[in-house]
Amino acid sequence: MSEKEVLFTPIKIGNRVAQNRIVINAMECCDSDEEGNPTERTYERYRKLFEGKAGLIDLEAITVTYESRGRKTQLSIMPRNKEALTKFVREMKSINKDTIFIFQLTHSGELSHPAFSKRVCVKPLAGFGGELLSEEDIERIMDEFVLAAKICHDAGADGVDLKLSHGYLGSQLLRPYNDRKWKYGGSWENRSRFAFELTERVVREVNDPNFIIGSKISVWEGFPGGCGSAGPDTAVMDLTESIALCKGLEERGAHYILQSAGSPSITLALSQPDRKIPDYAYLHHYFSKVLKENLKPETVVIGSAYSIFRDGKNSFLAVEREKNTFRYWGNKNINDGYVDMVALGRQSLADPYLPAKLMEGRDDEIKWCTACDNCIELLIRQMNVGCCVYNKPYTEALMKIRKEEGLLKEKHT
């Protein structure tokens, strides 16, 4: 490791200090028990991540309600989960007290799975829809988020990520598509009301200056009426509202913004650039740069979509391999002032020890994500999620269900 690599230098987030600039993105893995508590498989995943020494770990999307949720075995954060979550945080902190640990709080909204929960929406979207939410429903959901933030704090976590991205309820409310005439739709003032009031309430009601508060946002969702578009019926990019969102969150006490893009159920390659379209990763560099230019220096901007760069063995064109790696772009974008920290999602499933290996110069030992996206297939299938390239049980589980489906298809043809 070069002494000049800023990727491995500390950074202050609120009143806490991350020991390096590597963040582990929230990765849902569908392995809770029937009440949404962590299982041994959950413990196993996070033990390795904490041993990996990332500067910050964002706990996978943990639902504030079991009434409407996207995954059947999804971690939840309600009063019934407080004891289990406290035990979970305590063990992770005993492994590594230096890594900042935050919880990504979420409500699935129109992405709730109708097979085992109630699908709800702010305005029916083609292919999704659901029961229309009322103003009273939104106020109740906000109460659930605030209660979840308090539980998160009491459980010993360092902060929260109030999720406003990737097609979940927080982003559904923000979209220009939400032109419905109600308290939470139409004008920007109305569409941003939930995000802003929620942040204000969490700051006020948790009331701990050392508790980190921020949000993961989709700067541009990439479909008509999505976040970052110029209107309810166009996909043309206009980042005016995305900038206003981040500035408004900052004004209300947010310490960081976790920049993302896309909505995985609609524009997956934009959220998680794949081998066929890796170039979307460069858009994320631009998005984080725009946020840095519009926020205060002390507001930490965390960039996404870095897994695709790996060790330079990727499908990008017109670039030298040694100048197209995770290590290269992480250092360059931080040094150029385009971002403060960089996040890894799929790569953290492939090798949870990557931060430690990079810091120690053990690059040749890293298990690099191949962007095969079999982990995403496991998620879509509601199966336990892990890396199918380096973790044999997940490979075998996926192959088994594919084979069973193939046999079933043959039987009916």
Short mmCIF file of C-alpha atoms in Angstrom, two decimals:
data_model
loop_
_atom_site.label_atom_id
_atom_site.label_comp_id
_atom_site.label_asym_id
_atom_site.label_seq_id
_atom_site.Cartn_x
_atom_site.Cartn_y
_atom_site.Cartn_z
CA MET A 1 0.00 0.00 0.00
CA SER A 2 1.32 3.43 -0.94
CA GLU A 3 1.51 6.01 1.86
CA LYS A 4 -0.32 8.45 -0.41
CA GLU A 5 -3.45 6.32 -0.70
CA VAL A 6 -6.22 8.42 0.78
CA LEU A 7 -8.55 5.41 0.61
CA PHE A 8 -7.01 4.18 3.85
CA THR A 9 -7.08 7.43 5.81
CA PRO A 10 -9.60 8.30 8.58
CA ILE A 11 -12.60 10.54 8.03
CA LYS A 12 -15.02 12.19 10.44
CA ILE A 13 -18.76 11.46 10.05
CA GLY A 14 -20.75 13.55 12.46
CA ASN A 15 -19.00 13.10 15.80
CA ARG A 16 -17.57 9.71 14.90
CA VAL A 17 -14.47 8.74 12.94
CA ALA A 18 -14.27 6.02 10.29
CA GLN A 19 -10.79 4.49 10.17
CA ASN A 20 -10.78 4.28 6.36
CA ARG A 21 -12.88 5.35 3.38
CA ILE A 22 -14.33 1.95 2.44
CA VAL A 23 -18.05 1.39 3.09
CA ILE A 24 -19.99 -1.88 2.91
CA ASN A 25 -23.28 -1.21 1.16
CA ALA A 26 -26.56 -2.61 2.51
CA MET A 27 -27.03 -6.05 0.91
CA GLU A 28 -30.27 -7.92 1.64
CA CYS A 29 -29.61 -11.62 2.17
CA CYS A 30 -32.98 -13.14 3.19
CA ASP A 31 -31.79 -15.11 6.19
CA SER A 32 -33.75 -13.88 9.22
CA ASP A 33 -35.91 -16.12 11.37
CA GLU A 34 -39.72 -16.05 11.20
CA GLU A 35 -39.85 -12.90 13.36
CA GLY A 36 -37.19 -10.97 11.48
CA ASN A 37 -34.35 -11.61 13.92
CA PRO A 38 -30.76 -12.41 12.87
CA THR A 39 -30.00 -16.14 12.47
CA GLU A 40 -26.64 -17.88 12.70
CA ARG A 41 -26.24 -17.36 8.97
CA THR A 42 -26.72 -13.61 9.49
CA TYR A 43 -24.13 -13.66 12.27
CA GLU A 44 -21.70 -15.56 10.07
CA ARG A 45 -21.91 -12.96 7.29
CA TYR A 46 -21.45 -9.95 9.53
CA ARG A 47 -18.68 -11.50 11.62
CA LYS A 48 -16.61 -11.74 8.45
CA LEU A 49 -17.47 -8.17 7.44
CA PHE A 50 -16.38 -6.81 10.82
CA GLU A 51 -13.19 -8.85 10.64
CA GLY A 52 -12.67 -7.26 7.21
CA LYS A 53 -12.14 -3.82 8.80
CA ALA A 54 -14.21 -1.58 6.52
CA GLY A 55 -14.58 1.99 7.78
CA LEU A 56 -18.38 1.74 7.85
CA ILE A 57 -20.89 -1.09 7.48
CA ASP A 58 -24.49 -0.36 6.48
CA LEU A 59 -26.75 -3.15 7.75
CA GLU A 60 -28.94 -4.55 4.97
CA ALA A 61 -32.41 -3.03 4.46
CA ILE A 62 -34.15 -3.78 7.75
CA THR A 63 -37.91 -3.31 7.57
CA VAL A 64 -39.80 -1.15 10.05
CA THR A 65 -42.92 -3.31 9.54
CA TYR A 66 -43.74 -6.91 8.67
CA GLU A 67 -47.13 -5.86 7.25
CA SER A 68 -45.56 -4.69 3.96
CA ARG A 69 -42.14 -6.08 3.13
CA GLY A 70 -40.17 -7.21 0.11
CA ARG A 71 -38.54 -10.38 1.49
CA LYS A 72 -40.18 -13.23 3.36
CA THR A 73 -37.17 -13.69 5.67
CA GLN A 74 -36.17 -10.03 5.96
CA LEU A 75 -34.55 -8.53 9.05
CA SER A 76 -37.03 -6.34 10.92
CA ILE A 77 -36.71 -3.64 13.55
CA MET A 78 -39.71 -3.47 15.86
CA PRO A 79 -40.02 -3.73 19.65
CA ARG A 80 -40.09 -7.54 19.39
CA ASN A 81 -36.64 -7.46 17.74
CA LYS A 82 -34.90 -5.12 20.19
CA GLU A 83 -33.31 -7.78 22.40
CA ALA A 84 -32.04 -9.83 19.44
CA LEU A 85 -30.64 -6.75 17.69
CA THR A 86 -28.91 -5.57 20.87
CA LYS A 87 -27.20 -8.94 21.18
CA PHE A 88 -26.26 -8.84 17.50
CA VAL A 89 -24.68 -5.37 17.70
CA ARG A 90 -22.85 -6.27 20.89
CA GLU A 91 -21.16 -9.26 19.24
CA MET A 92 -20.20 -7.33 16.10
CA LYS A 93 -18.70 -4.53 18.18
CA SER A 94 -16.75 -7.09 20.22
CA ILE A 95 -15.13 -8.28 17.00
CA ASN A 96 -14.20 -4.79 15.82
CA LYS A 97 -15.14 -1.69 17.80
CA ASP A 98 -13.59 0.68 15.25
CA THR A 99 -15.93 -0.01 12.32
CA ILE A 100 -18.93 2.33 12.30
CA PHE A 101 -22.18 0.32 12.21
CA ILE A 102 -25.40 1.85 10.90
CA PHE A 103 -28.82 0.34 10.09
CA GLN A 104 -30.61 0.97 6.78
CA LEU A 105 -34.28 1.44 7.74
CA THR A 106 -36.81 0.74 5.01
CA HIS A 107 -40.43 0.21 3.99
CA SER A 108 -40.99 -1.63 0.71
CA GLY A 109 -44.18 0.11 -0.43
CA GLU A 110 -44.99 -1.01 -3.99
CA LEU A 111 -42.10 -3.50 -3.83
CA SER A 112 -43.81 -5.39 -1.00
CA HIS A 113 -44.39 -9.01 -1.98
CA PRO A 114 -48.14 -9.82 -2.23
CA ALA A 115 -47.53 -13.53 -1.56
CA PHE A 116 -46.83 -12.88 2.13
CA SER A 117 -47.50 -9.17 2.77
CA LYS A 118 -49.63 -6.24 1.66
CA ARG A 119 -48.45 -4.35 -1.42
CA VAL A 120 -49.13 -0.63 -1.07
CA CYS A 121 -48.33 2.39 -3.22
CA VAL A 122 -48.45 6.18 -3.42
CA LYS A 123 -49.69 6.07 -7.03
CA PRO A 124 -50.07 2.89 -9.12
CA LEU A 125 -46.99 2.33 -11.30
CA ALA A 126 -47.17 0.04 -14.35
CA GLY A 127 -46.20 -3.47 -13.29
CA PHE A 128 -46.42 -2.71 -9.58
CA GLY A 129 -49.38 -0.85 -8.03
CA GLY A 130 -50.99 -1.98 -4.79
CA GLU A 131 -53.41 -0.60 -2.23
CA LEU A 132 -53.31 3.21 -2.26
CA LEU A 133 -51.74 4.70 0.85
CA SER A 134 -53.62 7.42 2.71
CA GLU A 135 -52.12 10.43 4.51
CA GLU A 136 -52.86 8.65 7.80
CA ASP A 137 -50.96 5.61 6.55
CA ILE A 138 -47.88 7.71 5.79
CA GLU A 139 -48.02 9.33 9.21
CA ARG A 140 -48.24 5.89 10.85
CA ILE A 141 -45.30 4.65 8.75
CA MET A 142 -43.28 7.70 9.78
CA ASP A 143 -43.98 6.81 13.41
CA GLU A 144 -42.69 3.29 12.69
CA PHE A 145 -39.47 4.70 11.20
CA VAL A 146 -38.90 6.94 14.22
CA LEU A 147 -39.51 4.06 16.63
CA ALA A 148 -37.11 1.91 14.60
CA ALA A 149 -34.43 4.62 14.80
CA LYS A 150 -34.83 4.69 18.59
CA ILE A 151 -34.50 0.91 18.76
CA CYS A 152 -31.42 1.11 16.55
CA HIS A 153 -29.89 3.65 18.94
CA ASP A 154 -30.82 1.67 22.05
CA ALA A 155 -29.42 -1.52 20.50
CA GLY A 156 -26.02 0.14 20.34
CA ALA A 157 -25.69 0.89 16.63
CA ASP A 158 -23.89 4.07 15.60
CA GLY A 159 -26.55 5.52 13.31
CA VAL A 160 -29.22 5.07 10.67
CA ASP A 161 -29.62 5.19 6.91
CA LEU A 162 -33.17 6.40 6.28
CA LYS A 163 -33.56 4.71 2.90
CA LEU A 164 -34.75 7.03 0.10
CA SER A 165 -33.54 4.94 -2.83
CA HIS A 166 -33.88 1.91 -5.09
CA GLY A 167 -37.64 2.03 -5.57
CA TYR A 168 -38.62 1.61 -1.92
CA LEU A 169 -41.28 3.77 -0.27
CA GLY A 170 -38.98 6.70 0.46
CA SER A 171 -38.16 7.12 -3.22
CA GLN A 172 -41.73 6.38 -4.35
CA LEU A 173 -42.89 9.47 -2.47
CA LEU A 174 -40.10 11.66 -3.90
CA ARG A 175 -40.68 10.86 -7.58
CA PRO A 176 -42.16 13.45 -9.95
CA TYR A 177 -44.44 10.55 -10.92
CA ASN A 178 -46.15 11.04 -7.56
CA ASP A 179 -48.34 13.87 -8.92
CA ARG A 180 -51.35 12.70 -6.93
CA LYS A 181 -53.24 15.49 -5.16
CA TRP A 182 -52.54 14.79 -1.51
CA LYS A 183 -50.37 15.97 1.35
CA TYR A 184 -47.43 13.88 0.10
CA GLY A 185 -47.72 14.39 -3.66
CA GLY A 186 -47.73 16.92 -6.47
CA SER A 187 -45.43 19.81 -5.54
CA TRP A 188 -41.82 19.29 -4.45
CA GLU A 189 -42.78 20.66 -1.04
CA ASN A 190 -45.30 17.85 -0.65
CA ARG A 191 -43.18 15.07 -2.17
CA SER A 192 -40.19 15.90 0.05
CA ARG A 193 -42.33 16.25 3.19
CA PHE A 194 -41.85 12.65 4.36
CA ALA A 195 -38.05 12.68 3.94
CA PHE A 196 -37.60 16.03 5.62
CA GLU A 197 -40.03 15.55 8.50
CA LEU A 198 -38.68 12.07 9.18
CA THR A 199 -35.10 13.35 9.40
CA GLU A 200 -36.16 16.19 11.70
CA ARG A 201 -38.02 13.81 13.98
CA VAL A 202 -35.20 11.26 14.20
CA VAL A 203 -32.70 14.01 15.07
CA ARG A 204 -35.06 15.43 17.70
CA GLU A 205 -36.42 12.22 19.24
CA VAL A 206 -33.23 10.15 19.32
CA ASN A 207 -31.53 13.26 20.69
CA ASP A 208 -27.95 12.00 20.71
CA PRO A 209 -25.27 14.17 19.06
CA ASN A 210 -23.11 11.08 18.53
CA PHE A 211 -25.81 9.21 16.57
CA ILE A 212 -25.13 9.38 12.82
CA ILE A 213 -28.06 10.17 10.53
CA GLY A 214 -28.14 10.09 6.74
CA SER A 215 -29.83 8.56 3.71
CA LYS A 216 -29.09 6.48 0.67
CA ILE A 217 -30.65 8.19 -2.34
CA SER A 218 -31.14 7.38 -6.01
CA VAL A 219 -29.91 10.54 -7.74
CA TRP A 220 -31.49 9.44 -11.04
CA GLU A 221 -33.74 6.40 -11.37
CA GLY A 222 -33.56 6.30 -15.16
CA PHE A 223 -37.24 5.85 -16.11
CA PRO A 224 -40.12 8.27 -16.83
CA GLY A 225 -41.22 10.08 -13.67
CA GLY A 226 -38.47 8.55 -11.56
CA CYS A 227 -36.32 10.46 -9.08
CA GLY A 228 -34.00 12.87 -10.86
CA SER A 229 -36.21 13.18 -13.93
CA ALA A 230 -37.56 16.44 -15.35
CA GLY A 231 -41.23 15.58 -14.82
CA PRO A 232 -43.84 12.88 -14.17
CA ASP A 233 -43.79 11.59 -17.75
CA THR A 234 -40.18 11.99 -18.89
CA ALA A 235 -36.92 10.16 -18.17
CA VAL A 236 -34.83 13.23 -19.11
CA MET A 237 -32.30 13.80 -16.34
CA ASP A 238 -32.80 16.87 -14.17
CA LEU A 239 -30.93 16.74 -10.88
CA THR A 240 -32.52 19.88 -9.41
CA GLU A 241 -34.71 17.94 -6.99
CA SER A 242 -32.01 15.40 -6.09
CA ILE A 243 -29.74 18.28 -5.12
CA ALA A 244 -32.56 19.97 -3.20
CA LEU A 245 -33.24 16.69 -1.39
CA CYS A 246 -29.64 16.32 -0.23
CA LYS A 247 -29.33 19.97 0.78
CA GLY A 248 -32.62 19.72 2.68
CA LEU A 249 -31.48 16.60 4.51
CA GLU A 250 -28.20 18.32 5.36
CA GLU A 251 -30.04 21.38 6.73
CA ARG A 252 -32.10 19.10 8.96
CA GLY A 253 -29.12 17.33 10.49
CA ALA A 254 -27.97 14.62 8.09
CA HIS A 255 -24.27 13.85 8.45
CA TYR A 256 -23.83 11.90 5.22
CA ILE A 257 -25.43 11.05 1.89
CA LEU A 258 -24.96 7.60 0.38
CA GLN A 259 -25.19 8.27 -3.35
CA SER A 260 -26.76 5.68 -5.61
CA ALA A 261 -28.88 5.56 -8.75
CA GLY A 262 -31.53 3.48 -10.45
CA SER A 263 -34.27 1.28 -9.11
CA PRO A 264 -33.16 -2.39 -9.18
CA SER A 265 -36.64 -3.71 -9.99
CA ILE A 266 -36.75 -1.43 -13.06
CA THR A 267 -33.26 -0.19 -14.00
CA LEU A 268 -31.01 -2.82 -12.39
CA ALA A 269 -27.88 -2.14 -14.48
CA LEU A 270 -28.00 1.52 -13.46
CA SER A 271 -28.04 0.58 -9.77
CA GLN A 272 -25.49 -2.20 -10.12
CA PRO A 273 -23.47 -1.87 -13.36
CA ASP A 274 -23.03 -5.29 -14.95
CA ARG A 275 -20.51 -6.91 -17.27
CA LYS A 276 -22.52 -5.99 -20.36
CA ILE A 277 -23.01 -2.34 -19.42
CA PRO A 278 -20.16 -1.49 -17.02
CA ASP A 279 -20.00 2.12 -18.19
CA TYR A 280 -22.97 3.12 -16.01
CA ALA A 281 -20.42 3.13 -13.17
CA TYR A 282 -18.99 6.36 -14.55
CA LEU A 283 -22.41 8.01 -14.12
CA HIS A 284 -22.13 7.36 -10.39
CA HIS A 285 -18.85 9.30 -10.34
CA TYR A 286 -20.68 12.24 -11.87
CA PHE A 287 -23.59 11.99 -9.43
CA SER A 288 -21.31 12.02 -6.38
CA LYS A 289 -19.39 14.96 -7.84
CA VAL A 290 -22.62 16.94 -8.21
CA LEU A 291 -23.54 16.26 -4.59
CA LYS A 292 -20.07 17.23 -3.32
CA GLU A 293 -20.33 20.53 -5.19
CA ASN A 294 -23.64 21.35 -3.54
CA LEU A 295 -23.13 20.17 0.03
CA LYS A 296 -21.01 21.47 2.90
CA PRO A 297 -17.48 20.03 3.20
CA GLU A 298 -18.35 18.33 6.49
CA THR A 299 -21.27 16.41 4.93
CA VAL A 300 -19.79 13.09 3.89
CA VAL A 301 -20.70 11.88 0.39
CA ILE A 302 -20.36 8.12 -0.10
CA GLY A 303 -20.18 6.92 -3.70
CA SER A 304 -21.56 3.64 -5.07
CA ALA A 305 -21.06 1.25 -8.01
CA TYR A 306 -17.39 0.43 -7.39
CA SER A 307 -17.60 -3.40 -7.37
CA ILE A 308 -17.51 -3.55 -11.17
CA PHE A 309 -13.95 -2.14 -11.31
CA ARG A 310 -12.38 -4.96 -9.26
CA ASP A 311 -8.67 -5.45 -10.15
CA GLY A 312 -8.97 -4.06 -13.65
CA LYS A 313 -10.03 -7.39 -15.17
CA ASN A 314 -13.31 -6.05 -16.47
CA SER A 315 -15.07 -5.23 -19.74
CA PHE A 316 -14.45 -1.48 -19.83
CA LEU A 317 -12.97 -0.17 -23.08
CA ALA A 318 -10.53 2.63 -23.94
CA VAL A 319 -8.76 2.53 -20.59
CA GLU A 320 -5.58 0.96 -19.26
CA ARG A 321 -6.21 -1.88 -16.85
CA GLU A 322 -4.11 -0.39 -14.02
CA LYS A 323 -6.16 2.83 -14.29
CA ASN A 324 -9.52 1.11 -14.05
CA THR A 325 -9.40 -0.74 -10.73
CA PHE A 326 -11.30 -0.25 -7.49
CA ARG A 327 -8.11 0.88 -5.78
CA TYR A 328 -7.37 3.39 -8.57
CA TRP A 329 -10.85 4.96 -8.80
CA GLY A 330 -11.38 4.99 -5.04
CA ASN A 331 -8.19 6.96 -4.48
CA LYS A 332 -8.59 9.18 -7.55
CA ASN A 333 -12.19 10.25 -6.90
CA ILE A 334 -11.46 11.05 -3.25
CA ASN A 335 -8.29 12.98 -4.16
CA ASP A 336 -10.17 14.86 -6.91
CA GLY A 337 -12.81 15.93 -4.38
CA TYR A 338 -15.64 14.07 -6.13
CA VAL A 339 -16.47 11.83 -3.16
CA ASP A 340 -15.40 11.24 0.45
CA MET A 341 -15.89 7.47 0.79
CA VAL A 342 -16.63 4.62 -1.63
CA ALA A 343 -19.05 1.74 -1.12
CA LEU A 344 -18.95 -1.91 -2.18
CA GLY A 345 -22.02 -4.14 -2.47
CA ARG A 346 -21.65 -7.37 -4.45
CA GLN A 347 -17.89 -7.34 -3.82
CA SER A 348 -18.56 -7.59 -0.08
CA LEU A 349 -20.36 -10.91 -0.69
CA ALA A 350 -17.45 -12.20 -2.78
CA ASP A 351 -14.81 -11.22 -0.23
CA PRO A 352 -15.78 -9.61 3.09
CA TYR A 353 -12.08 -9.31 3.96
CA LEU A 354 -11.24 -7.01 1.03
CA PRO A 355 -10.56 -3.81 3.06
CA ALA A 356 -8.03 -5.57 5.30
CA LYS A 357 -6.38 -7.32 2.36
CA LEU A 358 -6.03 -4.07 0.42
CA MET A 359 -4.61 -2.20 3.42
CA GLU A 360 -2.07 -4.98 3.98
CA GLY A 361 -1.08 -5.15 0.31
CA ARG A 362 -2.50 -8.66 -0.10
CA ASP A 363 -4.27 -7.85 -3.37
CA ASP A 364 -3.37 -11.22 -4.87
CA GLU A 365 -5.45 -12.94 -2.16
CA ILE A 366 -8.65 -11.01 -2.93
CA LYS A 367 -11.63 -12.92 -4.28
CA TRP A 368 -12.89 -10.43 -6.84
CA CYS A 369 -16.57 -10.17 -7.71
CA THR A 370 -17.14 -11.42 -11.25
CA ALA A 371 -20.45 -9.52 -11.62
CA CYS A 372 -22.17 -12.80 -12.55
CA ASP A 373 -25.17 -11.46 -10.59
CA ASN A 374 -26.24 -14.91 -9.37
CA CYS A 375 -26.53 -13.29 -5.93
CA ILE A 376 -29.25 -11.07 -7.39
CA GLU A 377 -31.05 -14.12 -8.75
CA LEU A 378 -31.01 -15.64 -5.26
CA LEU A 379 -32.52 -12.42 -3.89
CA ILE A 380 -35.27 -12.35 -6.52
CA ARG A 381 -36.06 -15.99 -5.74
CA GLN A 382 -36.40 -15.15 -2.00
CA MET A 383 -33.52 -17.52 -1.20
CA ASN A 384 -30.64 -17.04 1.25
CA VAL A 385 -28.19 -14.76 -0.55
CA GLY A 386 -24.44 -15.22 -0.85
CA CYS A 387 -21.70 -15.40 -3.46
CA CYS A 388 -22.24 -18.29 -5.86
CA VAL A 389 -18.68 -18.08 -7.19
CA TYR A 390 -16.78 -18.48 -3.91
CA ASN A 391 -19.35 -19.99 -1.52
CA LYS A 392 -20.36 -23.50 -2.57
CA PRO A 393 -23.59 -23.88 -0.54
CA TYR A 394 -25.16 -20.93 -2.37
CA THR A 395 -24.04 -22.33 -5.73
CA GLU A 396 -25.56 -25.73 -4.93
CA ALA A 397 -28.84 -24.19 -3.73
CA LEU A 398 -29.21 -22.15 -6.92
CA MET A 399 -28.33 -25.08 -9.20
CA LYS A 400 -30.80 -27.32 -7.35
CA ILE A 401 -33.76 -25.00 -7.79
CA ARG A 402 -32.89 -24.32 -11.42
CA LYS A 403 -32.76 -28.06 -12.05
CA GLU A 404 -36.06 -28.65 -10.28
CA GLU A 405 -37.72 -25.91 -12.32
CA GLY A 406 -36.26 -27.40 -15.52
CA LEU A 407 -37.63 -30.85 -14.69
CA LEU A 408 -41.01 -29.38 -13.83
CA LYS A 409 -41.08 -27.53 -17.15
CA GLU A 410 -40.20 -30.70 -19.06
CA LYS A 411 -42.99 -32.57 -17.26
CA HIS A 412 -45.60 -30.04 -18.40
CA THR A 413 -44.47 -29.83 -22.06
#
